[in-house]
CSV table of C-alpha atoms in Angstrom, one decimal:
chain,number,residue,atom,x,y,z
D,1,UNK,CA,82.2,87.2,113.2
D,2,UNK,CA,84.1,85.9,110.4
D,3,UNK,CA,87.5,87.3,109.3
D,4,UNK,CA,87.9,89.2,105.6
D,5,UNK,CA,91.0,86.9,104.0
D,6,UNK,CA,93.4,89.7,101.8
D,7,UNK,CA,92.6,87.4,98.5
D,8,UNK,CA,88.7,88.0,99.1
D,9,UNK,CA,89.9,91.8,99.9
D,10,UNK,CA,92.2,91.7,96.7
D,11,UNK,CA,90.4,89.3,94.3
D,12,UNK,CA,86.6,90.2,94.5
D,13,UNK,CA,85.1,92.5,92.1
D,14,UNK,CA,82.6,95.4,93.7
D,15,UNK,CA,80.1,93.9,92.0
D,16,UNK,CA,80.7,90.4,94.1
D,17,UNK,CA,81.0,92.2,96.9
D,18,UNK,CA,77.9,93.8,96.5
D,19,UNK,CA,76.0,90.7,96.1
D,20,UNK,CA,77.3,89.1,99.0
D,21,UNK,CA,76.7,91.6,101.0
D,22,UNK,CA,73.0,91.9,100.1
D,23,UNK,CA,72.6,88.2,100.6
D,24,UNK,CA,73.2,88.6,104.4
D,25,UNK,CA,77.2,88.7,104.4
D,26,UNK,CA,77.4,92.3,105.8
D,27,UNK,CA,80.9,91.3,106.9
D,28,UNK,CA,82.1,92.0,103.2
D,29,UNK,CA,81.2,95.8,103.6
D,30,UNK,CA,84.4,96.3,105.2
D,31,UNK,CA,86.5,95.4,102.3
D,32,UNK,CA,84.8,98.7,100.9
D,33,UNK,CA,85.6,100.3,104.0
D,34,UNK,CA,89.4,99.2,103.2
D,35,UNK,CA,89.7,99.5,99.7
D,36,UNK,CA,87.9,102.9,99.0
D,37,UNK,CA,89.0,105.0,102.2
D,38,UNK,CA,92.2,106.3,101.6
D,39,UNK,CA,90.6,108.0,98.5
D,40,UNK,CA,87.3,109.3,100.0
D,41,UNK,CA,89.6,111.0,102.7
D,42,UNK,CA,91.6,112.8,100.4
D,43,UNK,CA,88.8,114.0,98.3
D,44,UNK,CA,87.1,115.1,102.0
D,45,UNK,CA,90.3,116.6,102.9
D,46,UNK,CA,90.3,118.5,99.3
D,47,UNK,CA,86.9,120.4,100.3
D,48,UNK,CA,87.8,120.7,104.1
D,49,UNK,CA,90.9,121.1,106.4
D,50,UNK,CA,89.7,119.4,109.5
D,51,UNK,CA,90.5,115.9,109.7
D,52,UNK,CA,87.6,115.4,112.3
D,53,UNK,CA,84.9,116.3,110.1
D,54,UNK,CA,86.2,114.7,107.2
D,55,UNK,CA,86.5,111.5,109.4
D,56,UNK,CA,83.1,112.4,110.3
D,57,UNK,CA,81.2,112.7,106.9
D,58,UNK,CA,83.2,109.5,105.9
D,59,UNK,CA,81.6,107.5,108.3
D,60,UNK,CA,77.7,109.3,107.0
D,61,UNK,CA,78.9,108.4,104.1
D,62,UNK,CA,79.4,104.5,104.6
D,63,UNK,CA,76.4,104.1,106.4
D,64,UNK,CA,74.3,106.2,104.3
D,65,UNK,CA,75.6,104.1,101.0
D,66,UNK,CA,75.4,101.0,103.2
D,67,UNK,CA,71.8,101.9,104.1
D,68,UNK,CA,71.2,102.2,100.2
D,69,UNK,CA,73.5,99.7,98.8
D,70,UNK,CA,70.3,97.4,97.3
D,71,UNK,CA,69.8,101.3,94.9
D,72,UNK,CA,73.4,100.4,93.3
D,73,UNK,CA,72.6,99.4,89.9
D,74,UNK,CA,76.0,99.3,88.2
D,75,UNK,CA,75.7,102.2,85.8
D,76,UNK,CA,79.2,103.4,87.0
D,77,UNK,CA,81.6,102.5,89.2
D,78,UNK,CA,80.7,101.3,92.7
D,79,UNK,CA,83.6,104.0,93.7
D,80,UNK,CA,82.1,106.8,91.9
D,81,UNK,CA,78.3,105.5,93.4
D,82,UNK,CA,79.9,105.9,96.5
């Protein structure tokens, strides 16, 4: 399994990402994972005070827009998509 450097994690636009990924290098979805988390938790947190479940519909929630990411078509924000 090859290791995410911080530049690629920094420097790569969602859109890059995105195309990697779809190419085969599924590795990259983890810089989503990392980039976008702390933000999805709070909004999950906003709606519901158990941080279980929000931890739980987090994780639906990457594999569901993992499972879809090819649908992405760059009308908005790959954050806001997500």
């Amino acid at each position: 399994m090859e290791r995410i450097t911080k530049k690629e994690a920094i420097q790569d636009t969602d859109s890059v990402i995105i195309e990697h990924i779809l190419n085969g290098d599924k590795n990259k979805y983890e810089i989503f994972m990392r980039r976008y988390n702390q933000r999805l938790f709070r909004i999950g947190r906003s709606y519901i005070n158990d941080d279980d479940e929000v931890q739980d519909i987090l994780q639906e929630s990457y594999i569901k827009a993992y499972e879809n990411l090819a649908a992405f078509q760059n009308r908005s924000a790959f954050s806001t998509w997500l």
